[in-house]
CSV table of N, CA and C in Angstrom, one decimal:
chain,number,residue,atom,x,y,z
Z,1,UNK,N,0.9,-0.8,0.2
Z,1,UNK,CA,0.0,0.4,0.5
Z,1,UNK,C,0.7,1.4,-0.4
Z,2,UNK,N,0.4,2.5,-1.0
Z,2,UNK,CA,1.1,3.1,-0.9
Z,2,UNK,C,0.2,4.6,-1.6
Z,3,UNK,N,1.0,6.0,-1.5
Z,3,UNK,CA,-0.9,7.2,-2.1
Z,3,UNK,C,-0.8,6.5,-3.0
Z,4,UNK,N,-0.3,5.6,-3.7
Z,4,UNK,CA,-1.1,5.6,-5.8
Z,4,UNK,C,-1.4,4.3,-6.1
Z,5,UNK,N,-1.4,3.4,-4.3
Z,5,UNK,CA,-1.3,2.3,-4.7
Z,5,UNK,C,-1.8,1.8,-3.6
Z,6,UNK,N,-3.3,2.6,-4.0
Z,6,UNK,CA,-4.4,1.5,-2.5
Z,6,UNK,C,-5.7,1.1,-3.6
Z,7,UNK,N,-6.5,0.0,-2.2
Z,7,UNK,CA,-7.6,0.2,-2.7
Z,7,UNK,C,-8.3,-0.4,-1.0
Z,8,UNK,N,-9.9,0.4,-1.3
Z,8,UNK,CA,-10.4,-0.1,0.5
Z,8,UNK,C,-11.6,0.1,0.6
Z,9,UNK,N,-12.5,-0.5,0.5
Z,9,UNK,CA,-13.9,-1.1,0.2
Z,9,UNK,C,-14.8,-0.3,2.0
Z,10,UNK,N,-16.2,-0.3,1.7
Z,10,UNK,CA,-17.1,-0.1,2.1
Z,10,UNK,C,-18.3,-0.1,2.2
Z,11,UNK,N,-18.9,-0.5,3.6
Z,11,UNK,CA,-20.6,-0.8,3.7
Z,11,UNK,C,-21.1,0.0,4.2
Z,12,UNK,N,-21.5,1.4,3.7
Z,12,UNK,CA,-22.6,2.2,4.6
Z,12,UNK,C,-23.9,2.3,5.2
Z,13,UNK,N,-24.4,2.6,5.7
Z,13,UNK,CA,-26.2,2.4,5.8
Z,13,UNK,C,-26.8,3.3,4.7
Z,14,UNK,N,-27.9,2.5,4.0
Z,14,UNK,CA,-28.3,3.7,3.6
Z,14,UNK,C,-29.1,4.6,4.0
Z,15,UNK,N,-28.6,6.1,5.2
Z,15,UNK,CA,-29.4,6.9,5.9
Z,15,UNK,C,-28.9,9.0,4.8
Z,16,UNK,N,-28.9,9.3,5.1
Z,16,UNK,CA,-28.1,11.0,4.2
Z,16,UNK,C,-27.4,11.2,5.1
Z,17,UNK,N,-26.9,10.6,6.5
Z,17,UNK,CA,-26.6,11.2,7.6
Z,17,UNK,C,-25.1,10.1,7.7
Z,18,UNK,N,-24.5,9.5,7.2
Z,18,UNK,CA,-23.5,8.8,7.2
Z,18,UNK,C,-22.6,9.6,5.8
Z,19,UNK,N,-23.3,10.8,5.3
Z,19,UNK,CA,-22.3,11.8,3.7
Z,19,UNK,C,-21.6,12.6,5.1
Z,20,UNK,N,-21.4,12.4,6.1
Z,20,UNK,CA,-19.9,13.2,6.5
Z,20,UNK,C,-19.1,12.3,7.0
Z,21,UNK,N,-19.3,11.2,8.0
Z,21,UNK,CA,-18.1,10.1,7.5
Z,21,UNK,C,-18.2,10.0,5.7
Z,22,UNK,N,-18.4,9.5,5.3
Z,22,UNK,CA,-18.1,9.1,3.7
Z,22,UNK,C,-17.2,10.5,3.2
Z,23,UNK,N,-17.4,11.9,3.6
Z,23,UNK,CA,-16.4,13.1,2.6
Z,23,UNK,C,-15.5,13.0,4.6
Z,24,UNK,N,-15.6,12.4,5.0
Z,24,UNK,CA,-14.4,12.1,6.5
Z,24,UNK,C,-13.3,11.1,5.9
Z,25,UNK,N,-14.2,10.4,5.2
Z,25,UNK,CA,-12.7,9.7,4.7
Z,25,UNK,C,-12.7,9.5,3.4
Z,26,UNK,N,-12.8,10.0,2.3
Z,26,UNK,CA,-12.5,11.3,1.7
Z,26,UNK,C,-11.7,12.5,1.3
Z,27,UNK,N,-11.8,12.9,2.9
Z,27,UNK,CA,-11.1,13.5,3.3
Z,27,UNK,C,-8.3,12.9,4.0
Z,28,UNK,N,-9.8,11.8,4.0
Z,28,UNK,CA,-8.4,11.4,5.0
Z,28,UNK,C,-7.9,10.5,3.8
Z,29,UNK,N,-9.1,10.5,2.7
Z,29,UNK,CA,-7.7,9.8,1.5
Z,29,UNK,C,-6.3,10.7,0.2
Z,30,UNK,N,-7.0,12.0,0.7
Z,30,UNK,CA,-6.5,13.0,-0.3
Z,30,UNK,C,-5.5,13.0,1.0
Z,31,UNK,N,-5.3,13.3,1.7
Z,31,UNK,CA,-4.2,13.5,2.8
Z,31,UNK,C,-3.5,12.0,2.6
Z,32,UNK,N,-4.2,11.6,3.0
Z,32,UNK,CA,-3.2,9.7,2.4
Z,32,UNK,C,-2.7,10.5,0.5
Z,33,UNK,N,-3.2,9.9,-0.3
Z,33,UNK,CA,-3.3,10.5,-1.5
Z,33,UNK,C,-1.9,11.5,-1.7
Z,34,UNK,N,-1.7,11.7,-0.8
Z,34,UNK,CA,-0.9,13.2,-1.6
Z,34,UNK,C,-1.8,14.2,-1.9
Z,35,UNK,N,-2.2,15.3,-2.9
Z,35,UNK,CA,-3.6,16.0,-3.2
Z,35,UNK,C,-2.7,17.2,-2.0
Z,36,UNK,N,-3.0,18.1,-2.8
Z,36,UNK,CA,-2.5,19.8,-3.0
Z,36,UNK,C,-4.0,20.2,-2.1
Z,37,UNK,N,-4.0,20.7,-1.3
Z,37,UNK,CA,-5.4,20.9,-0.6
Z,37,UNK,C,-6.8,21.4,-1.6
Z,38,UNK,N,-6.2,23.2,-3.0
Z,38,UNK,CA,-7.5,22.3,-3.4
Z,38,UNK,C,-7.8,21.9,-4.3
Z,39,UNK,N,-7.0,21.0,-4.7
Z,39,UNK,CA,-7.6,20.5,-5.5
Z,39,UNK,C,-8.3,19.1,-4.6
Z,40,UNK,N,-7.9,18.8,-3.3
Z,40,UNK,CA,-8.8,18.0,-2.0
Z,40,UNK,C,-10.2,19.1,-1.3
Z,41,UNK,N,-9.9,19.6,-1.7
Z,41,UNK,CA,-10.9,20.4,-0.8
Z,41,UNK,C,-12.2,20.0,-1.6
Z,42,UNK,N,-11.5,20.2,-4.0
Z,42,UNK,CA,-12.6,20.3,-4.3
Z,42,UNK,C,-13.4,18.7,-4.9
Z,43,UNK,N,-12.5,17.7,-4.9
Z,43,UNK,CA,-12.4,16.2,-4.1
Z,43,UNK,C,-13.2,15.8,-3.7
Z,44,UNK,N,-12.4,16.7,-2.6
Z,44,UNK,CA,-14.0,16.0,-1.7
Z,44,UNK,C,-15.5,16.7,-0.7
Z,45,UNK,N,-15.8,17.8,-1.6
Z,45,UNK,CA,-17.4,18.9,-2.3
Z,45,UNK,C,-17.7,17.7,-3.4
Z,46,UNK,N,-16.1,17.3,-3.6
Z,46,UNK,CA,-18.1,16.5,-4.7
Z,46,UNK,C,-18.0,14.8,-4.2
Z,47,UNK,N,-18.0,14.1,-4.0
Z,47,UNK,CA,-17.5,12.6,-3.1
Z,47,UNK,C,-19.1,13.3,-2.1
Z,48,UNK,N,-18.5,14.6,-1.0
Z,48,UNK,CA,-19.9,14.3,-0.4
Z,48,UNK,C,-21.3,15.1,-1.3
Z,49,UNK,N,-21.1,15.6,-2.6
Z,49,UNK,CA,-22.2,15.9,-3.4
Z,49,UNK,C,-22.7,14.6,-3.9
Z,50,UNK,N,-22.2,13.4,-4.1
Z,50,UNK,CA,-23.0,12.2,-4.8
Z,50,UNK,C,-22.9,11.6,-3.3
Z,51,UNK,N,-22.8,11.2,-2.4
Z,51,UNK,CA,-23.0,10.5,-1.2
Z,51,UNK,C,-23.9,11.3,-1.2
Z,52,UNK,N,-25.0,11.8,-1.0
Z,52,UNK,CA,-26.1,12.9,-0.7
Z,52,UNK,C,-26.9,12.3,-1.8
Z,53,UNK,N,-26.1,12.3,-3.2
Z,53,UNK,CA,-27.1,12.0,-4.2
Z,53,UNK,C,-27.6,10.2,-3.5
Z,54,UNK,N,-26.4,9.4,-3.4
Z,54,UNK,CA,-26.7,7.7,-3.4
Z,54,UNK,C,-27.0,7.4,-1.8
Z,55,UNK,N,-26.8,8.8,-0.9
Z,55,UNK,CA,-27.7,8.5,0.5
Z,55,UNK,C,-29.0,9.3,0.8
Z,56,UNK,N,-29.2,9.0,-0.8
Z,56,UNK,CA,-30.9,10.2,0.3
Z,56,UNK,C,-31.9,9.1,0.6
Z,57,UNK,N,-32.3,8.0,0.4
Z,57,UNK,CA,-33.4,7.5,0.9
Z,57,UNK,C,-33.3,7.2,2.2
Z,58,UNK,N,-33.7,8.2,3.0
Z,58,UNK,CA,-33.4,8.1,4.7
Z,58,UNK,C,-34.7,7.1,4.9
Z,59,UNK,N,-34.2,5.7,6.2
Z,59,UNK,CA,-34.9,5.6,6.3
Z,59,UNK,C,-35.9,4.2,5.9
Z,60,UNK,N,-34.8,3.8,4.4
Z,60,UNK,CA,-35.2,2.3,3.6
Z,60,UNK,C,-34.1,1.7,4.1
Z,61,UNK,N,-34.2,0.7,3.6
Z,61,UNK,CA,-33.7,-0.2,4.0
Z,61,UNK,C,-32.4,-0.8,3.3
Z,62,UNK,N,-30.8,-1.2,4.0
Z,62,UNK,CA,-30.3,-1.6,3.0
Z,62,UNK,C,-28.2,-1.0,3.0
Z,63,UNK,N,-28.8,-0.2,1.9
Z,63,UNK,CA,-26.8,-0.3,2.3
Z,63,UNK,C,-26.0,0.1,0.8
Z,64,UNK,N,-24.9,0.8,1.4
Z,64,UNK,CA,-24.4,2.0,-0.4
Z,64,UNK,C,-23.3,1.2,-0.3
Z,65,UNK,N,-22.5,1.0,-1.7
Z,65,UNK,CA,-20.8,-0.1,-1.1
Z,65,UNK,C,-20.4,1.8,-1.8
Z,66,UNK,N,-19.3,1.3,-1.6
Z,66,UNK,CA,-18.1,2.5,-1.5
Z,66,UNK,C,-16.5,2.1,-1.3
Z,67,UNK,N,-15.6,1.9,-2.8
Z,67,UNK,CA,-15.3,1.2,-3.5
Z,67,UNK,C,-13.5,2.8,-4.3
Z,68,UNK,N,-12.5,3.2,-2.5
Z,68,UNK,CA,-12.0,4.0,-2.8
Z,68,UNK,C,-10.8,3.2,-3.6
Z,69,UNK,N,-9.9,3.9,-4.2
Z,69,UNK,CA,-8.8,3.1,-5.0
Z,69,UNK,C,-7.5,4.6,-5.7
Z,70,UNK,N,-6.5,4.8,-6.3
Z,70,UNK,CA,-5.5,5.8,-5.7
Z,70,UNK,C,-4.5,5.1,-6.2
Z,71,UNK,N,-4.5,5.1,-7.9
Z,71,UNK,CA,-3.2,4.6,-8.6
Z,71,UNK,C,-2.4,5.5,-9.0
Z,72,UNK,N,-1.4,5.2,-9.9
Z,72,UNK,CA,-0.5,5.9,-10.6
Z,72,UNK,C,-1.5,7.1,-11.1
Z,73,UNK,N,-2.4,7.0,-12.0
Z,73,UNK,CA,-3.1,8.5,-12.3
Z,73,UNK,C,-4.1,9.3,-12.0
Z,74,UNK,N,-5.1,8.5,-10.6
Z,74,UNK,CA,-6.0,9.7,-9.9
Z,74,UNK,C,-6.0,8.8,-8.7
Z,75,UNK,N,-7.0,9.6,-7.7
Z,75,UNK,CA,-7.9,8.8,-6.9
Z,75,UNK,C,-8.9,9.4,-7.2
Z,76,UNK,N,-9.7,7.7,-6.8
Z,76,UNK,CA,-11.8,7.5,-7.5
Z,76,UNK,C,-12.3,6.9,-6.0
Z,77,UNK,N,-13.7,7.8,-5.8
Z,77,UNK,CA,-14.5,6.8,-4.7
Z,77,UNK,C,-15.6,6.5,-5.7
Z,78,UNK,N,-16.0,5.8,-6.5
Z,78,UNK,CA,-17.2,5.0,-6.2
Z,78,UNK,C,-18.0,4.7,-5.1
Z,79,UNK,N,-19.0,5.4,-5.7
Z,79,UNK,CA,-20.2,6.0,-5.0
Z,79,UNK,C,-21.7,5.1,-4.7
Z,80,UNK,N,-22.2,3.6,-4.6
Z,80,UNK,CA,-22.8,3.1,-5.8
Z,80,UNK,C,-22.3,3.2,-7.0
Z,81,UNK,N,-23.0,3.5,-8.6
Z,81,UNK,CA,-22.9,3.5,-9.8
Z,81,UNK,C,-21.9,5.1,-9.9
Z,82,UNK,N,-22.5,6.1,-9.3
Z,82,UNK,CA,-21.6,7.1,-9.4
Z,82,UNK,C,-20.4,7.6,-9.1
Z,83,UNK,N,-18.8,7.8,-9.0
Z,83,UNK,CA,-17.4,8.2,-9.5
Z,83,UNK,C,-17.3,8.9,-10.0
Z,84,UNK,N,-16.3,9.8,-8.9
Z,84,UNK,CA,-16.0,10.6,-8.5
Z,84,UNK,C,-14.1,11.1,-8.3
Z,85,UNK,N,-13.6,11.1,-9.4
Z,85,UNK,CA,-12.0,11.3,-9.2
Z,85,UNK,C,-11.3,12.4,-9.6
Z,86,UNK,N,-9.5,12.9,-9.5
Z,86,UNK,CA,-9.3,14.0,-9.0
Z,86,UNK,C,-7.3,12.5,-9.4
Z,87,UNK,N,-7.1,13.4,-10.7
Z,87,UNK,CA,-5.3,13.1,-11.3
Z,87,UNK,C,-4.7,13.7,-10.0
Z,88,UNK,N,-4.0,12.6,-9.7
Z,88,UNK,CA,-2.5,12.5,-8.5
Z,88,UNK,C,-2.0,14.4,-9.2
Z,89,UNK,N,-1.7,14.7,-10.7
Z,89,UNK,CA,-1.1,15.6,-10.8
Z,89,UNK,C,-2.2,17.6,-10.3
Z,90,UNK,N,-2.9,17.2,-10.4
Z,90,UNK,CA,-3.6,18.1,-9.7
Z,90,UNK,C,-3.6,19.4,-8.8
């Protein structure tokens, strides 16, 4: 595992209150992937918006899968069917 070579998976409840936790995980991933502050802040904002859309079904049973990957090119969060990426050089 390194800043440009990792994958981890989460399963979160289908609950809009979890959006803040997902954004916090994105923030940690940005730090670990060594992205600059401006690119990282924009990425976390886009992850927050994607998580809010994916987790909007409050009170409905179920969960949402999240996959976080970093490779030589980009850091990517896949939330349900939505993906948000930022290039490492950004």
